[in-house]
Amino acid sequence: MDIFESLNSVLVDLFNDILNIEERALITEEFKDISVTDMHIIEAIGIEEPRTMSTISKSLGVTMGTLTVGINGLVKKGYVIRKRGEKDRRIVYASLTDKGIAAYRHHENFHKDMIGHITKDLTKEEAEVLTKTFIRLEDFFHQIP
């Protein structure tokens, strides 16, 4: 098998499996009431300062309407708190509850384990080449309309 066939096979398999793999790893008994999409909203909110809904929607690349539906579900399930701005009531902020922070940490640990597994036997130079390769792949995806 040449390099094209090898890379194509690996990438196709990864893309086909990634949602299933992530769902199995992230949606455990503790977090069975949310989806992978919910987990990505939680990740986008983060654990720092509350974030505006517009900032979150831009970071996820979704409309405000789509985000609002997702946030509504997470508020009902106890993962997210939503508050209006004190100075400008039109601005809505989202932050995580303790339950949301636990989900965030769970997702963060999954990614740390994944990156640790990928890089554990790589030299610094190999890790840099891998990073450049993934950046090129990301650039390719951003060029697609």
mmCIF file with all atom_site columns, C-alpha atoms in Angstrom:
data_model
loop_
_atom_site.group_PDB
_atom_site.id
_atom_site.type_symbol
_atom_site.label_atom_id
_atom_site.label_alt_id
_atom_site.label_comp_id
_atom_site.label_asym_id
_atom_site.label_entity_id
_atom_site.label_seq_id
_atom_site.pdbx_PDB_ins_code
_atom_site.Cartn_x
_atom_site.Cartn_y
_atom_site.Cartn_z
_atom_site.occupancy
_atom_site.B_iso_or_equiv
_atom_site.pdbx_formal_charge
_atom_site.auth_seq_id
_atom_site.auth_comp_id
_atom_site.auth_asym_id
_atom_site.auth_atom_id
_atom_site.pdbx_PDB_model_num
ATOM 1   C CA . MET A 1 1   ? 0.000   0.000  0.000  1.00 0.00 ? 1   MET A CA 1
ATOM 2   C CA . ASP A 1 2   ? 1.466   3.396  -0.968 1.00 0.00 ? 2   ASP A CA 1
ATOM 3   C CA . ILE A 1 3   ? 1.428   6.513  1.235  1.00 0.00 ? 3   ILE A CA 1
ATOM 4   C CA . PHE A 1 4   ? -1.730  7.907  -0.410 1.00 0.00 ? 4   PHE A CA 1
ATOM 5   C CA . GLU A 1 5   ? -3.691  4.713  0.195  1.00 0.00 ? 5   GLU A CA 1
ATOM 6   C CA . SER A 1 6   ? -2.380  4.410  3.750  1.00 0.00 ? 6   SER A CA 1
ATOM 7   C CA . LEU A 1 7   ? -3.199  7.998  4.718  1.00 0.00 ? 7   LEU A CA 1
ATOM 8   C CA . ASN A 1 8   ? -6.563  7.899  2.991  1.00 0.00 ? 8   ASN A CA 1
ATOM 9   C CA . SER A 1 9   ? -7.486  4.673  4.749  1.00 0.00 ? 9   SER A CA 1
ATOM 10  C CA . VAL A 1 10  ? -6.464  5.998  8.174  1.00 0.00 ? 10  VAL A CA 1
ATOM 11  C CA . LEU A 1 11  ? -8.274  9.316  7.707  1.00 0.00 ? 11  LEU A CA 1
ATOM 12  C CA . VAL A 1 12  ? -11.471 7.717  6.392  1.00 0.00 ? 12  VAL A CA 1
ATOM 13  C CA . ASP A 1 13  ? -11.498 5.262  9.299  1.00 0.00 ? 13  ASP A CA 1
ATOM 14  C CA . LEU A 1 14  ? -10.855 8.055  11.813 1.00 0.00 ? 14  LEU A CA 1
ATOM 15  C CA . PHE A 1 15  ? -13.609 10.259 10.434 1.00 0.00 ? 15  PHE A CA 1
ATOM 16  C CA . ASN A 1 16  ? -16.063 7.379  10.350 1.00 0.00 ? 16  ASN A CA 1
ATOM 17  C CA . ASP A 1 17  ? -15.261 6.290  13.901 1.00 0.00 ? 17  ASP A CA 1
ATOM 18  C CA . ILE A 1 18  ? -14.592 9.548  15.693 1.00 0.00 ? 18  ILE A CA 1
ATOM 19  C CA . LEU A 1 19  ? -18.146 10.347 16.790 1.00 0.00 ? 19  LEU A CA 1
ATOM 20  C CA . ASN A 1 20  ? -18.750 6.811  18.025 1.00 0.00 ? 20  ASN A CA 1
ATOM 21  C CA . ILE A 1 21  ? -15.428 6.691  19.829 1.00 0.00 ? 21  ILE A CA 1
ATOM 22  C CA . GLU A 1 22  ? -15.956 10.069 21.442 1.00 0.00 ? 22  GLU A CA 1
ATOM 23  C CA . GLU A 1 23  ? -19.520 9.212  22.454 1.00 0.00 ? 23  GLU A CA 1
ATOM 24  C CA . ARG A 1 24  ? -18.443 5.942  24.082 1.00 0.00 ? 24  ARG A CA 1
ATOM 25  C CA . ALA A 1 25  ? -15.627 7.684  25.935 1.00 0.00 ? 25  ALA A CA 1
ATOM 26  C CA . LEU A 1 26  ? -17.539 10.790 27.006 1.00 0.00 ? 26  LEU A CA 1
ATOM 27  C CA . ILE A 1 27  ? -21.097 9.702  27.636 1.00 0.00 ? 27  ILE A CA 1
ATOM 28  C CA . THR A 1 28  ? -20.595 7.532  30.682 1.00 0.00 ? 28  THR A CA 1
ATOM 29  C CA . GLU A 1 29  ? -23.118 6.560  33.346 1.00 0.00 ? 29  GLU A CA 1
ATOM 30  C CA . GLU A 1 30  ? -22.494 9.865  35.131 1.00 0.00 ? 30  GLU A CA 1
ATOM 31  C CA . PHE A 1 31  ? -23.163 11.911 31.983 1.00 0.00 ? 31  PHE A CA 1
ATOM 32  C CA . LYS A 1 32  ? -25.754 9.741  30.236 1.00 0.00 ? 32  LYS A CA 1
ATOM 33  C CA . ASP A 1 33  ? -28.279 12.604 30.157 1.00 0.00 ? 33  ASP A CA 1
ATOM 34  C CA . ILE A 1 34  ? -26.241 14.678 27.669 1.00 0.00 ? 34  ILE A CA 1
ATOM 35  C CA . SER A 1 35  ? -24.934 14.201 24.132 1.00 0.00 ? 35  SER A CA 1
ATOM 36  C CA . VAL A 1 36  ? -21.518 14.743 22.595 1.00 0.00 ? 36  VAL A CA 1
ATOM 37  C CA . THR A 1 37  ? -22.906 17.986 21.144 1.00 0.00 ? 37  THR A CA 1
ATOM 38  C CA . ASP A 1 38  ? -23.873 19.063 24.665 1.00 0.00 ? 38  ASP A CA 1
ATOM 39  C CA . MET A 1 39  ? -20.372 18.178 25.825 1.00 0.00 ? 39  MET A CA 1
ATOM 40  C CA . HIS A 1 40  ? -18.915 20.431 23.119 1.00 0.00 ? 40  HIS A CA 1
ATOM 41  C CA . ILE A 1 41  ? -21.152 23.301 24.249 1.00 0.00 ? 41  ILE A CA 1
ATOM 42  C CA . ILE A 1 42  ? -19.889 22.732 27.795 1.00 0.00 ? 42  ILE A CA 1
ATOM 43  C CA . GLU A 1 43  ? -16.321 22.797 26.484 1.00 0.00 ? 43  GLU A CA 1
ATOM 44  C CA . ALA A 1 44  ? -16.989 26.044 24.599 1.00 0.00 ? 44  ALA A CA 1
ATOM 45  C CA . ILE A 1 45  ? -18.396 27.696 27.739 1.00 0.00 ? 45  ILE A CA 1
ATOM 46  C CA . GLY A 1 46  ? -15.306 26.676 29.657 1.00 0.00 ? 46  GLY A CA 1
ATOM 47  C CA . ILE A 1 47  ? -14.496 27.045 33.322 1.00 0.00 ? 47  ILE A CA 1
ATOM 48  C CA . GLU A 1 48  ? -13.103 30.561 33.360 1.00 0.00 ? 48  GLU A CA 1
ATOM 49  C CA . GLU A 1 49  ? -15.266 33.673 33.323 1.00 0.00 ? 49  GLU A CA 1
ATOM 50  C CA . PRO A 1 50  ? -18.866 33.447 32.065 1.00 0.00 ? 50  PRO A CA 1
ATOM 51  C CA . ARG A 1 51  ? -18.994 33.725 28.262 1.00 0.00 ? 51  ARG A CA 1
ATOM 52  C CA . THR A 1 52  ? -21.524 35.535 26.143 1.00 0.00 ? 52  THR A CA 1
ATOM 53  C CA . MET A 1 53  ? -23.880 33.514 24.017 1.00 0.00 ? 53  MET A CA 1
ATOM 54  C CA . SER A 1 54  ? -22.559 35.244 20.892 1.00 0.00 ? 54  SER A CA 1
ATOM 55  C CA . THR A 1 55  ? -18.962 34.325 21.771 1.00 0.00 ? 55  THR A CA 1
ATOM 56  C CA . ILE A 1 56  ? -19.956 30.705 22.348 1.00 0.00 ? 56  ILE A CA 1
ATOM 57  C CA . SER A 1 57  ? -21.951 30.485 19.091 1.00 0.00 ? 57  SER A CA 1
ATOM 58  C CA . LYS A 1 58  ? -19.023 31.920 17.111 1.00 0.00 ? 58  LYS A CA 1
ATOM 59  C CA . SER A 1 59  ? -16.532 29.512 18.684 1.00 0.00 ? 59  SER A CA 1
ATOM 60  C CA . LEU A 1 60  ? -18.782 26.558 17.836 1.00 0.00 ? 60  LEU A CA 1
ATOM 61  C CA . GLY A 1 61  ? -19.704 27.852 14.385 1.00 0.00 ? 61  GLY A CA 1
ATOM 62  C CA . VAL A 1 62  ? -23.445 27.593 15.064 1.00 0.00 ? 62  VAL A CA 1
ATOM 63  C CA . THR A 1 63  ? -26.302 30.080 14.955 1.00 0.00 ? 63  THR A CA 1
ATOM 64  C CA . MET A 1 64  ? -27.597 31.756 18.087 1.00 0.00 ? 64  MET A CA 1
ATOM 65  C CA . GLY A 1 65  ? -30.849 29.836 17.648 1.00 0.00 ? 65  GLY A CA 1
ATOM 66  C CA . THR A 1 66  ? -29.072 26.490 17.561 1.00 0.00 ? 66  THR A CA 1
ATOM 67  C CA . LEU A 1 67  ? -26.982 27.406 20.589 1.00 0.00 ? 67  LEU A CA 1
ATOM 68  C CA . THR A 1 68  ? -30.037 28.631 22.497 1.00 0.00 ? 68  THR A CA 1
ATOM 69  C CA . VAL A 1 69  ? -31.752 25.270 22.035 1.00 0.00 ? 69  VAL A CA 1
ATOM 70  C CA . GLY A 1 70  ? -28.641 23.467 23.307 1.00 0.00 ? 70  GLY A CA 1
ATOM 71  C CA . ILE A 1 71  ? -28.163 25.811 26.257 1.00 0.00 ? 71  ILE A CA 1
ATOM 72  C CA . ASN A 1 72  ? -31.851 25.506 27.216 1.00 0.00 ? 72  ASN A CA 1
ATOM 73  C CA . GLY A 1 73  ? -31.426 21.739 27.537 1.00 0.00 ? 73  GLY A CA 1
ATOM 74  C CA . LEU A 1 74  ? -28.238 22.079 29.555 1.00 0.00 ? 74  LEU A CA 1
ATOM 75  C CA . VAL A 1 75  ? -29.877 24.595 31.909 1.00 0.00 ? 75  VAL A CA 1
ATOM 76  C CA . LYS A 1 76  ? -32.805 22.198 32.487 1.00 0.00 ? 76  LYS A CA 1
ATOM 77  C CA . LYS A 1 77  ? -30.385 19.346 33.205 1.00 0.00 ? 77  LYS A CA 1
ATOM 78  C CA . GLY A 1 78  ? -28.379 21.435 35.668 1.00 0.00 ? 78  GLY A CA 1
ATOM 79  C CA . TYR A 1 79  ? -25.116 21.830 33.729 1.00 0.00 ? 79  TYR A CA 1
ATOM 80  C CA . VAL A 1 80  ? -25.331 25.516 32.813 1.00 0.00 ? 80  VAL A CA 1
ATOM 81  C CA . ILE A 1 81  ? -26.458 28.782 34.383 1.00 0.00 ? 81  ILE A CA 1
ATOM 82  C CA . ARG A 1 82  ? -27.589 31.615 32.144 1.00 0.00 ? 82  ARG A CA 1
ATOM 83  C CA . LYS A 1 83  ? -27.646 35.278 33.304 1.00 0.00 ? 83  LYS A CA 1
ATOM 84  C CA . ARG A 1 84  ? -28.377 38.597 31.641 1.00 0.00 ? 84  ARG A CA 1
ATOM 85  C CA . GLY A 1 85  ? -25.756 41.326 31.808 1.00 0.00 ? 85  GLY A CA 1
ATOM 86  C CA . GLU A 1 86  ? -26.186 43.892 34.557 1.00 0.00 ? 86  GLU A CA 1
ATOM 87  C CA . LYS A 1 87  ? -25.150 46.867 32.414 1.00 0.00 ? 87  LYS A CA 1
ATOM 88  C CA . ASP A 1 88  ? -26.700 45.657 29.162 1.00 0.00 ? 88  ASP A CA 1
ATOM 89  C CA . ARG A 1 89  ? -29.647 43.306 29.659 1.00 0.00 ? 89  ARG A CA 1
ATOM 90  C CA . ARG A 1 90  ? -29.491 42.261 25.983 1.00 0.00 ? 90  ARG A CA 1
ATOM 91  C CA . ILE A 1 91  ? -26.244 40.386 26.622 1.00 0.00 ? 91  ILE A CA 1
ATOM 92  C CA . VAL A 1 92  ? -26.686 36.855 27.951 1.00 0.00 ? 92  VAL A CA 1
ATOM 93  C CA . TYR A 1 93  ? -23.851 35.074 29.752 1.00 0.00 ? 93  TYR A CA 1
ATOM 94  C CA . ALA A 1 94  ? -23.477 31.333 30.262 1.00 0.00 ? 94  ALA A CA 1
ATOM 95  C CA . SER A 1 95  ? -21.384 29.609 32.906 1.00 0.00 ? 95  SER A CA 1
ATOM 96  C CA . LEU A 1 96  ? -21.069 26.077 34.212 1.00 0.00 ? 96  LEU A CA 1
ATOM 97  C CA . THR A 1 97  ? -22.534 24.689 37.408 1.00 0.00 ? 97  THR A CA 1
ATOM 98  C CA . ASP A 1 98  ? -20.534 22.235 39.516 1.00 0.00 ? 98  ASP A CA 1
ATOM 99  C CA . LYS A 1 99  ? -22.147 19.450 37.459 1.00 0.00 ? 99  LYS A CA 1
ATOM 100 C CA . GLY A 1 100 ? -21.093 21.254 34.261 1.00 0.00 ? 100 GLY A CA 1
ATOM 101 C CA . ILE A 1 101 ? -17.538 21.655 35.551 1.00 0.00 ? 101 ILE A CA 1
ATOM 102 C CA . ALA A 1 102 ? -17.406 17.908 36.268 1.00 0.00 ? 102 ALA A CA 1
ATOM 103 C CA . ALA A 1 103 ? -18.497 17.206 32.676 1.00 0.00 ? 103 ALA A CA 1
ATOM 104 C CA . TYR A 1 104 ? -15.918 19.711 31.402 1.00 0.00 ? 104 TYR A CA 1
ATOM 105 C CA . ARG A 1 105 ? -13.141 17.989 33.377 1.00 0.00 ? 105 ARG A CA 1
ATOM 106 C CA . HIS A 1 106 ? -14.286 14.572 32.095 1.00 0.00 ? 106 HIS A CA 1
ATOM 107 C CA . HIS A 1 107 ? -14.072 15.828 28.495 1.00 0.00 ? 107 HIS A CA 1
ATOM 108 C CA . GLU A 1 108 ? -10.724 17.504 29.173 1.00 0.00 ? 108 GLU A CA 1
ATOM 109 C CA . ASN A 1 109 ? -9.315  14.252 30.585 1.00 0.00 ? 109 ASN A CA 1
ATOM 110 C CA . PHE A 1 110 ? -10.464 12.325 27.503 1.00 0.00 ? 110 PHE A CA 1
ATOM 111 C CA . HIS A 1 111 ? -8.536  14.747 25.294 1.00 0.00 ? 111 HIS A CA 1
ATOM 112 C CA . LYS A 1 112 ? -5.455  14.669 27.546 1.00 0.00 ? 112 LYS A CA 1
ATOM 113 C CA . ASP A 1 113 ? -5.456  10.861 27.439 1.00 0.00 ? 113 ASP A CA 1
ATOM 114 C CA . MET A 1 114 ? -5.889  10.877 23.651 1.00 0.00 ? 114 MET A CA 1
ATOM 115 C CA . ILE A 1 115 ? -3.010  13.324 23.095 1.00 0.00 ? 115 ILE A CA 1
ATOM 116 C CA . GLY A 1 116 ? -0.854  11.493 25.612 1.00 0.00 ? 116 GLY A CA 1
ATOM 117 C CA . HIS A 1 117 ? -1.441  8.211  23.790 1.00 0.00 ? 117 HIS A CA 1
ATOM 118 C CA . ILE A 1 118 ? -0.656  9.745  20.393 1.00 0.00 ? 118 ILE A CA 1
ATOM 119 C CA . THR A 1 119 ? 2.545   11.447 21.536 1.00 0.00 ? 119 THR A CA 1
ATOM 120 C CA . LYS A 1 120 ? 3.947   9.048  24.146 1.00 0.00 ? 120 LYS A CA 1
ATOM 121 C CA . ASP A 1 121 ? 6.626   7.509  21.908 1.00 0.00 ? 121 ASP A CA 1
ATOM 122 C CA . LEU A 1 122 ? 7.282   10.506 19.660 1.00 0.00 ? 122 LEU A CA 1
ATOM 123 C CA . THR A 1 123 ? 10.415  12.566 19.704 1.00 0.00 ? 123 THR A CA 1
ATOM 124 C CA . LYS A 1 124 ? 10.009  16.343 19.951 1.00 0.00 ? 124 LYS A CA 1
ATOM 125 C CA . GLU A 1 125 ? 10.680  16.604 16.223 1.00 0.00 ? 125 GLU A CA 1
ATOM 126 C CA . GLU A 1 126 ? 8.107   13.927 15.368 1.00 0.00 ? 126 GLU A CA 1
ATOM 127 C CA . ALA A 1 127 ? 5.509   15.680 17.541 1.00 0.00 ? 127 ALA A CA 1
ATOM 128 C CA . GLU A 1 128 ? 6.219   18.953 15.718 1.00 0.00 ? 128 GLU A CA 1
ATOM 129 C CA . VAL A 1 129 ? 5.785   17.246 12.314 1.00 0.00 ? 129 VAL A CA 1
ATOM 130 C CA . LEU A 1 130 ? 2.525   15.670 13.479 1.00 0.00 ? 130 LEU A CA 1
ATOM 131 C CA . THR A 1 131 ? 1.285   19.051 14.707 1.00 0.00 ? 131 THR A CA 1
ATOM 132 C CA . LYS A 1 132 ? 2.174   20.706 11.383 1.00 0.00 ? 132 LYS A CA 1
ATOM 133 C CA . THR A 1 133 ? 0.361   17.912 9.555  1.00 0.00 ? 133 THR A CA 1
ATOM 134 C CA . PHE A 1 134 ? -2.820  18.369 11.585 1.00 0.00 ? 134 PHE A CA 1
ATOM 135 C CA . ILE A 1 135 ? -2.626  22.139 11.076 1.00 0.00 ? 135 ILE A CA 1
ATOM 136 C CA . ARG A 1 136 ? -2.442  21.556 7.313  1.00 0.00 ? 136 ARG A CA 1
ATOM 137 C CA . LEU A 1 137 ? -5.458  19.245 7.515  1.00 0.00 ? 137 LEU A CA 1
ATOM 138 C CA . GLU A 1 138 ? -7.361  21.865 9.498  1.00 0.00 ? 138 GLU A CA 1
ATOM 139 C CA . ASP A 1 139 ? -6.408  24.530 6.930  1.00 0.00 ? 139 ASP A CA 1
ATOM 140 C CA . PHE A 1 140 ? -7.743  22.274 4.168  1.00 0.00 ? 140 PHE A CA 1
ATOM 141 C CA . PHE A 1 141 ? -11.076 21.895 5.961  1.00 0.00 ? 141 PHE A CA 1
ATOM 142 C CA . HIS A 1 142 ? -11.348 25.654 6.473  1.00 0.00 ? 142 HIS A CA 1
ATOM 143 C CA . GLN A 1 143 ? -10.936 26.193 2.713  1.00 0.00 ? 143 GLN A CA 1
ATOM 144 C CA . ILE A 1 144 ? -13.989 24.091 1.889  1.00 0.00 ? 144 ILE A CA 1
ATOM 145 C CA . PRO A 1 145 ? -17.041 26.333 1.421  1.00 0.00 ? 145 PRO A CA 1
#
